[in-house]
């Protein structure tokens, strides 16, 4: 009976596609999505139908051309796509209210608040066959202590150098191709926050610059399929890439004449059984300008704060190399990254900013279960991460120690709604540069020592929730 039903579905689908599709392409796309969501077709069948639909649309567009190169039916609004997503979070600190994570989720604190982590609207389109534009504002930004402020995350254009679009230049504000998880959209990532080791290299993963990317058509299709099929791909940032960018981070003016340079490589191998494994390496180098703020030196805990000394006008060598390997969840998945490098960091005496070493990475194991009822997929995961090095984007570039173990579950109700629950054991250096008064730790059983100092190592547990909706 089940086979008969599937046969009827396929028959109806192909009849609809062959006979009535030319007059209703949008309805056809909705039908394919609906069949995939109801588990009546496989991912591979869905991809094949999408490819056929694109061919038919391209043929119809070509046939509609009138005099010259302007299609008769083409309108500007037909070239624009608007989509987006939002993430609402709640973090519960179980046993240490002094835990902070300014690099990842700034709502981690003793207040246990509801927090709008991301609110993105993405506007994209192709006004010309050689030009693609992408604009992404963020409506959950922080400016001068005010939350939910609109800021700019992406504003770039892809300029295709060849007709087959294998070579392209990306110009503007975009992600820097350093690391797998950095370029992977937060909309697709399992863990609620990116790993500290690689994410500390590029603030908010983005900067202003020019990037040259190359990928054969077959590899570009593979990158796209890894995202569209829900296998947690990183997107298409080329098989090879090289770029130049400011280096001070997103929404920040450049502070020196030196520009950062980045090299990117990634290749998704596809085996005969359909399993895909991706490996890659990235590296960047440049000069980073460190800001400073007064801090109490380690030798005088009760003394006055002093501003750490810097050399070369605050400009320090900033260079890293990173490797990644990903076994995509079909259904078992494994993902790992590691980075080494050198960069600015505050010395132990808290008197000078010096050049220090950087190392760290993570490993994550997960399993993708395709649901038949009440959901689309369930993905349990576990991740261990560590990082030892300076946090250059913070004043004084304090040296950080991060060790973290996370257990989580992503429950995708449908393509538009998902819930992630995580339990985290974390040990990380606080971002607080101030010294707490003695009476703040005098309560019996307080986890804070009475000699609380700046940048103290904090340990604790978190229970975290995130509701994400896509539109």
Short mmCIF file of C-alpha atoms in Angstrom, two decimals, residues 151-154 173-174 202-208 246-253 393:
data_model
loop_
_atom_site.label_atom_id
_atom_site.label_comp_id
_atom_site.label_asym_id
_atom_site.label_seq_id
_atom_site.Cartn_x
_atom_site.Cartn_y
_atom_site.Cartn_z
CA UNK A 151 23.54 47.35 12.57
CA UNK A 152 25.02 46.13 9.30
CA UNK A 153 26.38 42.58 9.06
CA UNK A 154 26.85 42.07 5.30
CA UNK A 173 31.54 43.85 3.94
CA UNK A 174 31.45 40.06 4.16
CA UNK A 202 37.86 37.68 13.27
CA UNK A 203 35.34 39.80 15.19
CA UNK A 204 31.81 38.78 14.19
CA UNK A 205 33.48 36.78 11.39
CA UNK A 206 33.38 39.81 9.04
CA UNK A 207 35.42 42.71 7.69
CA UNK A 208 35.70 45.08 4.74
CA UNK A 246 41.19 45.85 7.02
CA UNK A 247 41.67 43.57 10.02
CA UNK A 248 40.14 45.61 12.88
CA UNK A 249 36.75 43.87 12.69
CA UNK A 250 33.22 44.59 11.55
CA UNK A 251 31.82 48.15 11.93
CA UNK A 252 35.22 49.42 13.14
CA UNK A 253 37.46 51.91 11.33
CA UNK A 393 39.40 42.61 20.24
#
